[in-house]
mmCIF file of N, CA and C in Angstrom:
data_model
loop_
_atom_site.group_PDB
_atom_site.id
_atom_site.type_symbol
_atom_site.label_atom_id
_atom_site.label_comp_id
_atom_site.label_asym_id
_atom_site.label_seq_id
_atom_site.Cartn_x
_atom_site.Cartn_y
_atom_site.Cartn_z
ATOM 1 N N PHE N 1 -0.703 -6.903 -134.249
ATOM 2 C CA PHE N 1 -0.957 -6.601 -135.638
ATOM 3 C C PHE N 1 -0.641 -5.153 -135.972
ATOM 4 N N ASN N 2 0.297 -4.571 -135.251
ATOM 5 C CA ASN N 2 0.647 -3.170 -135.435
ATOM 6 C C ASN N 2 2.159 -3.052 -135.604
ATOM 7 N N PRO N 3 2.621 -2.652 -136.803
ATOM 8 C CA PRO N 3 4.066 -2.562 -137.037
ATOM 9 C C PRO N 3 4.775 -1.583 -136.112
ATOM 10 N N ALA N 4 4.120 -0.515 -135.705
ATOM 11 C CA ALA N 4 4.748 0.452 -134.802
ATOM 12 C C ALA N 4 5.019 -0.179 -133.438
ATOM 13 N N VAL N 5 4.093 -0.973 -132.956
ATOM 14 C CA VAL N 5 4.290 -1.655 -131.679
ATOM 15 C C VAL N 5 5.375 -2.722 -131.822
ATOM 16 N N THR N 6 5.407 -3.405 -132.950
ATOM 17 C CA THR N 6 6.454 -4.402 -133.189
ATOM 18 C C THR N 6 7.831 -3.746 -133.171
ATOM 19 N N VAL N 7 7.968 -2.588 -133.801
ATOM 20 C CA VAL N 7 9.238 -1.857 -133.780
ATOM 21 C C VAL N 7 9.615 -1.521 -132.341
ATOM 22 N N ALA N 8 8.649 -1.073 -131.548
ATOM 23 C CA ALA N 8 8.927 -0.716 -130.160
ATOM 24 C C ALA N 8 9.377 -1.928 -129.348
ATOM 25 N N VAL N 9 8.728 -3.064 -129.556
ATOM 26 C CA VAL N 9 9.092 -4.271 -128.816
ATOM 27 C C VAL N 9 10.493 -4.733 -129.207
ATOM 28 N N VAL N 10 10.810 -4.697 -130.496
ATOM 29 C CA VAL N 10 12.149 -5.089 -130.944
ATOM 30 C C VAL N 10 13.191 -4.110 -130.413
ATOM 31 N N ALA N 11 12.912 -2.818 -130.508
ATOM 32 C CA ALA N 11 13.866 -1.790 -130.080
ATOM 33 C C ALA N 11 14.099 -1.807 -128.570
ATOM 34 N N SER N 12 13.146 -2.319 -127.809
ATOM 35 C CA SER N 12 13.305 -2.359 -126.354
ATOM 36 C C SER N 12 14.374 -3.365 -125.921
ATOM 37 N N ARG N 13 14.708 -4.300 -126.767
ATOM 38 C CA ARG N 13 15.727 -5.331 -126.492
ATOM 39 C C ARG N 13 15.453 -6.089 -125.197
ATOM 40 N N ARG N 14 14.192 -6.385 -124.967
ATOM 41 C CA ARG N 14 13.818 -7.144 -123.775
ATOM 42 C C ARG N 14 13.756 -8.647 -124.051
ATOM 43 N N GLY N 15 14.132 -9.035 -125.252
ATOM 44 C CA GLY N 15 14.158 -10.452 -125.591
ATOM 45 C C GLY N 15 12.808 -11.040 -125.941
ATOM 46 N N LYS N 16 11.806 -10.208 -126.130
ATOM 47 C CA LYS N 16 10.477 -10.705 -126.466
ATOM 48 C C LYS N 16 10.327 -10.976 -127.958
ATOM 49 N N CYS N 17 11.165 -10.315 -128.770
ATOM 50 C CA CYS N 17 11.067 -10.466 -130.216
ATOM 51 C C CYS N 17 12.412 -10.087 -130.829
ATOM 52 N N SER N 18 13.003 -11.001 -131.594
ATOM 53 C CA SER N 18 14.286 -10.712 -132.249
ATOM 54 C C SER N 18 14.060 -9.791 -133.448
ATOM 55 N N PRO N 19 15.095 -9.094 -133.891
ATOM 56 C CA PRO N 19 14.941 -8.235 -135.070
ATOM 57 C C PRO N 19 14.475 -9.004 -136.313
ATOM 58 N N GLU N 20 14.978 -10.221 -136.503
ATOM 59 C CA GLU N 20 14.561 -11.017 -137.660
ATOM 60 C C GLU N 20 13.081 -11.388 -137.570
ATOM 61 N N GLU N 21 12.678 -11.815 -136.392
ATOM 62 C CA GLU N 21 11.284 -12.163 -136.178
ATOM 63 C C GLU N 21 10.390 -10.923 -136.313
ATOM 64 N N GLY N 22 10.850 -9.799 -135.788
ATOM 65 C CA GLY N 22 10.102 -8.547 -135.896
ATOM 66 C C GLY N 22 9.916 -8.117 -137.335
ATOM 67 N N ALA N 23 10.961 -8.268 -138.153
ATOM 68 C CA ALA N 23 10.853 -7.909 -139.574
ATOM 69 C C ALA N 23 9.802 -8.779 -140.262
ATOM 70 N N LYS N 24 9.799 -10.065 -139.942
ATOM 71 C CA LYS N 24 8.788 -10.963 -140.526
ATOM 72 C C LYS N 24 7.384 -10.544 -140.100
ATOM 73 N N TYR N 25 7.232 -10.250 -138.807
ATOM 74 C CA TYR N 25 5.924 -9.794 -138.319
ATOM 75 C C TYR N 25 5.462 -8.543 -139.064
ATOM 76 N N MET N 26 6.370 -7.571 -139.241
ATOM 77 C CA MET N 26 5.977 -6.314 -139.891
ATOM 78 C C MET N 26 5.581 -6.519 -141.342
ATOM 79 N N VAL N 27 6.300 -7.381 -142.052
ATOM 80 C CA VAL N 27 5.931 -7.672 -143.444
ATOM 81 C C VAL N 27 4.524 -8.265 -143.491
ATOM 82 N N VAL N 28 4.250 -9.220 -142.608
ATOM 83 C CA VAL N 28 2.931 -9.846 -142.579
ATOM 84 C C VAL N 28 1.862 -8.838 -142.160
ATOM 85 N N GLN N 29 2.163 -7.970 -141.197
ATOM 86 C CA GLN N 29 1.191 -6.973 -140.745
ATOM 87 C C GLN N 29 0.829 -6.007 -141.874
ATOM 88 N N LEU N 30 1.824 -5.542 -142.606
ATOM 89 C CA LEU N 30 1.553 -4.630 -143.724
ATOM 90 C C LEU N 30 0.805 -5.341 -144.848
ATOM 91 N N ALA N 31 1.194 -6.573 -145.143
ATOM 92 C CA ALA N 31 0.494 -7.346 -146.177
ATOM 93 C C ALA N 31 -0.955 -7.590 -145.764
ATOM 94 N N ALA N 32 -1.183 -7.882 -144.496
ATOM 95 C CA ALA N 32 -2.546 -8.105 -144.003
ATOM 96 C C ALA N 32 -3.386 -6.834 -144.115
ATOM 97 N N GLY N 33 -2.786 -5.683 -143.851
ATOM 98 C CA GLY N 33 -3.505 -4.420 -144.013
ATOM 99 C C GLY N 33 -3.917 -4.186 -145.463
ATOM 100 N N LEU N 34 -3.009 -4.475 -146.394
ATOM 101 C CA LEU N 34 -3.332 -4.334 -147.819
ATOM 102 C C LEU N 34 -4.391 -5.346 -148.249
ATOM 103 N N LEU N 35 -4.270 -6.571 -147.765
ATOM 104 C CA LEU N 35 -5.251 -7.599 -148.095
ATOM 105 C C LEU N 35 -6.633 -7.245 -147.539
ATOM 106 N N ALA N 36 -6.677 -6.700 -146.333
ATOM 107 C CA ALA N 36 -7.956 -6.293 -145.751
ATOM 108 C C ALA N 36 -8.604 -5.180 -146.568
ATOM 109 N N ALA N 37 -7.795 -4.219 -147.026
ATOM 110 C CA ALA N 37 -8.335 -3.141 -147.862
ATOM 111 C C ALA N 37 -8.867 -3.690 -149.179
ATOM 112 N N ARG N 38 -8.142 -4.620 -149.771
ATOM 113 C CA ARG N 38 -8.579 -5.232 -151.029
ATOM 114 C C ARG N 38 -9.853 -6.049 -150.824
ATOM 115 N N THR N 39 -9.946 -6.768 -149.723
ATOM 116 C CA THR N 39 -11.147 -7.549 -149.417
ATOM 117 C C THR N 39 -12.355 -6.637 -149.259
ATOM 118 N N TYR N 40 -12.152 -5.505 -148.585
ATOM 119 C CA TYR N 40 -13.226 -4.513 -148.437
ATOM 120 C C TYR N 40 -13.724 -4.070 -149.805
ATOM 121 N N CYS N 41 -12.801 -3.751 -150.690
ATOM 122 C CA CYS N 41 -13.172 -3.289 -152.036
ATOM 123 C C CYS N 41 -13.935 -4.370 -152.799
ATOM 124 N N LEU N 42 -13.497 -5.611 -152.706
ATOM 125 C CA LEU N 42 -14.175 -6.708 -153.406
ATOM 126 C C LEU N 42 -15.567 -6.975 -152.846
ATOM 127 N N LEU N 43 -15.720 -6.901 -151.534
ATOM 128 C CA LEU N 43 -17.015 -7.189 -150.911
ATOM 129 C C LEU N 43 -18.036 -6.087 -151.129
ATOM 130 N N THR N 44 -17.586 -4.849 -151.113
ATOM 131 C CA THR N 44 -18.535 -3.728 -151.226
ATOM 132 C C THR N 44 -18.647 -3.183 -152.639
ATOM 133 N N GLY N 45 -17.689 -3.507 -153.494
ATOM 134 C CA GLY N 45 -17.693 -2.941 -154.839
ATOM 135 C C GLY N 45 -17.346 -1.469 -154.845
ATOM 136 N N ASP N 46 -16.858 -0.980 -153.734
ATOM 137 C CA ASP N 46 -16.520 0.429 -153.564
ATOM 138 C C ASP N 46 -15.013 0.563 -153.448
ATOM 139 N N THR N 47 -14.530 1.779 -153.621
ATOM 140 C CA THR N 47 -13.104 2.012 -153.412
ATOM 141 C C THR N 47 -12.865 2.297 -151.940
ATOM 142 N N PHE N 48 -11.657 2.018 -151.498
ATOM 143 C CA PHE N 48 -11.307 2.253 -150.107
ATOM 144 C C PHE N 48 -10.982 3.722 -149.938
ATOM 145 N N THR N 49 -11.668 4.379 -149.022
ATOM 146 C CA THR N 49 -11.456 5.806 -148.820
ATOM 147 C C THR N 49 -10.609 6.045 -147.579
ATOM 148 N N SER N 50 -10.076 7.213 -147.473
ATOM 149 C CA SER N 50 -9.228 7.587 -146.341
ATOM 150 C C SER N 50 -10.048 7.716 -145.074
ATOM 151 N N LEU N 51 -9.436 7.362 -143.948
ATOM 152 C CA LEU N 51 -10.079 7.566 -142.650
ATOM 153 C C LEU N 51 -10.068 9.034 -142.244
ATOM 154 N N LYS N 52 -9.195 9.824 -142.882
ATOM 155 C CA LYS N 52 -9.010 11.223 -142.509
ATOM 156 C C LYS N 52 -10.271 12.037 -142.820
ATOM 157 N N PRO N 53 -10.804 12.738 -141.798
ATOM 158 C CA PRO N 53 -11.932 13.638 -142.067
ATOM 159 C C PRO N 53 -11.530 14.751 -143.040
ATOM 160 N N ALA N 54 -12.471 15.216 -143.812
ATOM 161 C CA ALA N 54 -12.186 16.203 -144.855
ATOM 162 C C ALA N 54 -11.645 17.517 -144.298
ATOM 163 N N ASP N 55 -12.027 17.894 -143.098
ATOM 164 C CA ASP N 55 -11.593 19.185 -142.555
ATOM 165 C C ASP N 55 -10.238 19.133 -141.849
ATOM 166 N N SER N 56 -9.574 17.991 -141.817
ATOM 167 C CA SER N 56 -8.233 17.883 -141.223
ATOM 168 C C SER N 56 -7.187 17.935 -142.320
ATOM 169 N N ASP N 57 -6.058 18.583 -142.015
ATOM 170 C CA ASP N 57 -4.973 18.531 -143.006
ATOM 171 C C ASP N 57 -3.998 17.424 -142.619
ATOM 172 N N TRP N 58 -3.139 17.040 -143.552
ATOM 173 C CA TRP N 58 -2.263 15.886 -143.348
ATOM 174 C C TRP N 58 -1.245 16.105 -142.226
ATOM 175 N N GLY N 59 -0.859 17.341 -141.976
ATOM 176 C CA GLY N 59 0.054 17.634 -140.872
ATOM 177 C C GLY N 59 -0.579 17.303 -139.530
ATOM 178 N N GLN N 60 -1.838 17.689 -139.356
ATOM 179 C CA GLN N 60 -2.564 17.363 -138.127
ATOM 180 C C GLN N 60 -2.693 15.848 -137.957
ATOM 181 N N VAL N 61 -3.015 15.183 -139.047
ATOM 182 C CA VAL N 61 -3.170 13.728 -139.013
ATOM 183 C C VAL N 61 -1.855 13.073 -138.593
ATOM 184 N N PHE N 62 -0.753 13.486 -139.198
ATOM 185 C CA PHE N 62 0.554 12.900 -138.901
ATOM 186 C C PHE N 62 0.921 13.077 -137.428
ATOM 187 N N VAL N 63 0.766 14.284 -136.914
ATOM 188 C CA VAL N 63 1.129 14.558 -135.516
ATOM 189 C C VAL N 63 0.225 13.777 -134.560
ATOM 190 N N ALA N 64 -1.069 13.774 -134.801
ATOM 191 C CA ALA N 64 -2.001 13.062 -133.921
ATOM 192 C C ALA N 64 -1.703 11.564 -133.911
ATOM 193 N N GLU N 65 -1.510 10.977 -135.081
ATOM 194 C CA GLU N 65 -1.217 9.541 -135.155
ATOM 195 C C GLU N 65 0.139 9.224 -134.528
ATOM 196 N N LEU N 66 1.119 10.065 -134.750
ATOM 197 C CA LEU N 66 2.451 9.847 -134.186
ATOM 198 C C LEU N 66 2.395 9.837 -132.660
ATOM 199 N N ILE N 67 1.737 10.823 -132.082
ATOM 200 C CA ILE N 67 1.671 10.927 -130.617
ATOM 201 C C ILE N 67 0.922 9.749 -130.012
ATOM 202 N N PHE N 68 -0.249 9.443 -130.531
ATOM 203 C CA PHE N 68 -1.032 8.389 -129.902
ATOM 204 C C PHE N 68 -0.527 6.987 -130.227
ATOM 205 N N THR N 69 0.146 6.806 -131.355
ATOM 206 C CA THR N 69 0.795 5.519 -131.622
ATOM 207 C C THR N 69 1.973 5.331 -130.672
ATOM 208 N N ALA N 70 2.697 6.413 -130.382
ATOM 209 C CA ALA N 70 3.793 6.341 -129.412
ATOM 210 C C ALA N 70 3.253 6.019 -128.023
ATOM 211 N N VAL N 71 2.124 6.607 -127.648
ATOM 212 C CA VAL N 71 1.502 6.295 -126.355
ATOM 213 C C VAL N 71 1.104 4.815 -126.307
ATOM 214 N N LEU N 72 0.517 4.311 -127.386
ATOM 215 C CA LEU N 72 0.137 2.904 -127.448
ATOM 216 C C LEU N 72 1.365 2.002 -127.297
ATOM 217 N N ALA N 73 2.434 2.315 -128.016
ATOM 218 C CA ALA N 73 3.660 1.514 -127.923
ATOM 219 C C ALA N 73 4.213 1.567 -126.498
ATOM 220 N N PHE N 74 4.176 2.724 -125.868
ATOM 221 C CA PHE N 74 4.644 2.866 -124.490
ATOM 222 C C PHE N 74 3.828 1.996 -123.536
ATOM 223 N N ILE N 75 2.521 1.999 -123.703
ATOM 224 C CA ILE N 75 1.650 1.198 -122.839
ATOM 225 C C ILE N 75 1.950 -0.290 -123.029
ATOM 226 N N VAL N 76 2.103 -0.727 -124.279
ATOM 227 C CA VAL N 76 2.417 -2.133 -124.535
ATOM 228 C C VAL N 76 3.748 -2.499 -123.878
ATOM 229 N N LEU N 77 4.755 -1.641 -124.045
ATOM 230 C CA LEU N 77 6.049 -1.912 -123.425
ATOM 231 C C LEU N 77 5.962 -1.916 -121.903
ATOM 232 N N SER N 78 5.117 -1.075 -121.350
ATOM 233 C CA SER N 78 5.008 -0.950 -119.897
ATOM 234 C C SER N 78 4.256 -2.099 -119.241
ATOM 235 N N VAL N 79 3.336 -2.714 -119.954
ATOM 236 C CA VAL N 79 2.517 -3.738 -119.303
ATOM 237 C C VAL N 79 2.699 -5.146 -119.852
ATOM 238 N N ALA N 80 3.091 -5.288 -121.099
ATOM 239 C CA ALA N 80 3.123 -6.620 -121.711
ATOM 240 C C ALA N 80 4.520 -7.192 -121.905
ATOM 241 N N THR N 81 5.556 -6.383 -121.778
ATOM 242 C CA THR N 81 6.900 -6.897 -122.044
ATOM 243 C C THR N 81 7.823 -6.811 -120.831
ATOM 244 N N VAL N 82 7.271 -6.559 -119.682
ATOM 245 C CA VAL N 82 8.085 -6.475 -118.464
ATOM 246 C C VAL N 82 8.287 -7.877 -117.877
ATOM 247 N N GLN N 83 9.247 -8.011 -116.963
ATOM 248 C CA GLN N 83 9.570 -9.313 -116.379
ATOM 249 C C GLN N 83 8.379 -9.950 -115.676
ATOM 250 N N SER N 84 7.688 -9.191 -114.849
ATOM 251 C CA SER N 84 6.553 -9.756 -114.108
ATOM 252 C C SER N 84 5.290 -8.976 -114.442
ATOM 253 N N SER N 85 4.718 -9.293 -115.600
ATOM 254 C CA SER N 85 3.518 -8.572 -116.024
ATOM 255 C C SER N 85 2.295 -9.098 -115.286
ATOM 256 N N LEU N 86 1.339 -8.224 -115.114
ATOM 257 C CA LEU N 86 0.056 -8.622 -114.539
ATOM 258 C C LEU N 86 -0.823 -9.053 -115.708
ATOM 259 N N SER N 87 -0.721 -10.305 -116.078
ATOM 260 C CA SER N 87 -1.355 -10.790 -117.300
ATOM 261 C C SER N 87 -2.863 -10.609 -117.312
ATOM 262 N N GLU N 88 -3.473 -10.477 -116.146
ATOM 263 C CA GLU N 88 -4.922 -10.288 -116.111
ATOM 264 C C GLU N 88 -5.328 -8.896 -116.592
ATOM 265 N N TYR N 89 -4.396 -7.949 -116.503
ATOM 266 C CA TYR N 89 -4.768 -6.558 -116.731
ATOM 267 C C TYR N 89 -4.143 -5.909 -117.962
ATOM 268 N N PHE N 90 -3.125 -6.528 -118.562
ATOM 269 C CA PHE N 90 -2.477 -5.796 -119.640
ATOM 270 C C PHE N 90 -3.378 -5.642 -120.857
ATOM 271 N N GLY N 91 -4.261 -6.592 -121.112
ATOM 272 C CA GLY N 91 -5.209 -6.436 -122.221
ATOM 273 C C GLY N 91 -6.154 -5.265 -121.986
ATOM 274 N N LEU N 92 -6.585 -5.111 -120.752
ATOM 275 C CA LEU N 92 -7.461 -3.991 -120.394
ATOM 276 C C LEU N 92 -6.738 -2.665 -120.589
ATOM 277 N N ALA N 93 -5.490 -2.581 -120.143
ATOM 278 C CA ALA N 93 -4.721 -1.342 -120.284
ATOM 279 C C ALA N 93 -4.523 -0.985 -121.752
ATOM 280 N N ILE N 94 -4.176 -1.966 -122.567
ATOM 281 C CA ILE N 94 -3.960 -1.709 -123.990
ATOM 282 C C ILE N 94 -5.279 -1.347 -124.673
ATOM 283 N N GLY N 95 -6.340 -2.069 -124.353
ATOM 284 C CA GLY N 95 -7.648 -1.775 -124.937
ATOM 285 C C GLY N 95 -8.153 -0.386 -124.570
ATOM 286 N N LEU N 96 -7.951 0.017 -123.315
ATOM 287 C CA LEU N 96 -8.357 1.362 -122.908
ATOM 288 C C LEU N 96 -7.529 2.427 -123.607
ATOM 289 N N CYS N 97 -6.242 2.145 -123.820
ATOM 290 C CA CYS N 97 -5.386 3.091 -124.545
ATOM 291 C C CYS N 97 -5.884 3.284 -125.974
ATOM 292 N N VAL N 98 -6.237 2.197 -126.637
ATOM 293 C CA VAL N 98 -6.751 2.283 -128.008
ATOM 294 C C VAL N 98 -8.086 3.030 -128.032
ATOM 295 N N THR N 99 -8.950 2.754 -127.044
ATOM 296 C CA THR N 99 -10.247 3.433 -126.980
ATOM 297 C C THR N 99 -10.079 4.934 -126.753
ATOM 298 N N VAL N 100 -9.249 5.296 -125.793
ATOM 299 C CA VAL N 100 -9.014 6.714 -125.507
ATOM 300 C C VAL N 100 -8.360 7.390 -126.712
ATOM 301 N N GLY N 101 -7.386 6.738 -127.330
ATOM 302 C CA GLY N 101 -6.737 7.303 -128.513
ATOM 303 C C GLY N 101 -7.710 7.500 -129.652
ATOM 304 N N GLY N 102 -8.563 6.507 -129.886
ATOM 305 C CA GLY N 102 -9.562 6.635 -130.948
ATOM 306 C C GLY N 102 -10.534 7.771 -130.691
ATOM 307 N N CYS N 103 -10.962 7.911 -129.442
ATOM 308 C CA CYS N 103 -11.875 9.012 -129.094
ATOM 309 C C CYS N 103 -11.178 10.368 -129.186
ATOM 310 N N ALA N 104 -9.917 10.419 -128.768
ATOM 311 C CA ALA N 104 -9.197 11.691 -128.736
ATOM 312 C C ALA N 104 -8.850 12.200 -130.133
ATOM 313 N N ILE N 105 -8.439 11.312 -131.020
ATOM 314 C CA ILE N 105 -7.994 11.779 -132.339
ATOM 315 C C ILE N 105 -8.868 11.283 -133.484
ATOM 316 N N GLY N 106 -9.969 10.638 -133.155
ATOM 317 C CA GLY N 106 -10.866 10.152 -134.208
ATOM 318 C C GLY N 106 -11.365 11.249 -135.127
ATOM 319 N N GLY N 107 -11.637 12.422 -134.571
ATOM 320 C CA GLY N 107 -12.119 13.535 -135.378
ATOM 321 C C GLY N 107 -11.032 14.203 -136.196
ATOM 322 N N ILE N 108 -9.770 13.910 -135.873
ATOM 323 C CA ILE N 108 -8.641 14.509 -136.605
ATOM 324 C C ILE N 108 -8.137 13.580 -137.698
ATOM 325 N N SER N 109 -7.955 12.288 -137.325
ATOM 326 C CA SER N 109 -7.298 11.377 -138.263
ATOM 327 C C SER N 109 -8.070 10.092 -138.533
ATOM 328 N N GLY N 110 -9.154 9.884 -137.845
ATOM 329 C CA GLY N 110 -9.856 8.611 -137.937
ATOM 330 C C GLY N 110 -9.438 7.676 -136.817
ATOM 331 N N GLY N 111 -8.329 7.973 -136.156
ATOM 332 C CA GLY N 111 -7.891 7.248 -134.968
ATOM 333 C C GLY N 111 -7.492 5.805 -135.189
ATOM 334 N N SER N 112 -6.725 5.520 -136.222
ATOM 335 C CA SER N 112 -6.364 4.115 -136.458
ATOM 336 C C SER N 112 -5.243 3.636 -135.533
ATOM 337 N N LEU N 113 -4.302 4.511 -135.162
ATOM 338 C CA LEU N 113 -3.172 4.171 -134.306
ATOM 339 C C LEU N 113 -2.349 3.008 -134.855
ATOM 340 N N ASN N 114 -2.402 2.817 -136.163
ATOM 341 C CA ASN N 114 -1.753 1.672 -136.781
ATOM 342 C C ASN N 114 -1.294 2.028 -138.193
ATOM 343 N N PRO N 115 0.028 2.094 -138.422
ATOM 344 C CA PRO N 115 0.527 2.429 -139.759
ATOM 345 C C PRO N 115 0.061 1.456 -140.838
ATOM 346 N N ALA N 116 -0.204 0.197 -140.495
ATOM 347 C CA ALA N 116 -0.665 -0.761 -141.489
ATOM 348 C C ALA N 116 -2.088 -0.455 -141.942
ATOM 349 N N VAL N 117 -2.855 0.202 -141.092
ATOM 350 C CA VAL N 117 -4.220 0.589 -141.457
ATOM 351 C C VAL N 117 -4.220 1.961 -142.136
ATOM 352 N N SER N 118 -3.414 2.863 -141.592
ATOM 353 C CA SER N 118 -3.390 4.231 -142.128
ATOM 354 C C SER N 118 -2.880 4.253 -143.545
#
């Protein structure tokens, strides 16, 4: 559910996802992010606010999200799209990457690691 990871999987040309299929996935991922934000607004009666902490500037947010989203995409490519993946462990590796990324940059950007959420 992350367009950045979908781009990485398509760009890797490992045959896991065709460009046409990847484009469809990304459209749905972005639409789902917008729908989730709208659902939040309808359920709470509140407006959707930015994940960015007030004391961070947008340059810091961009760099932090770029670096850790790239790390996430690298981890996914390294464990989930290889010829002989260790299927028992790739979910753990990806989950730990998201947890570490969220902890590392949560105070800077909110730590979404996902352009569809950001």
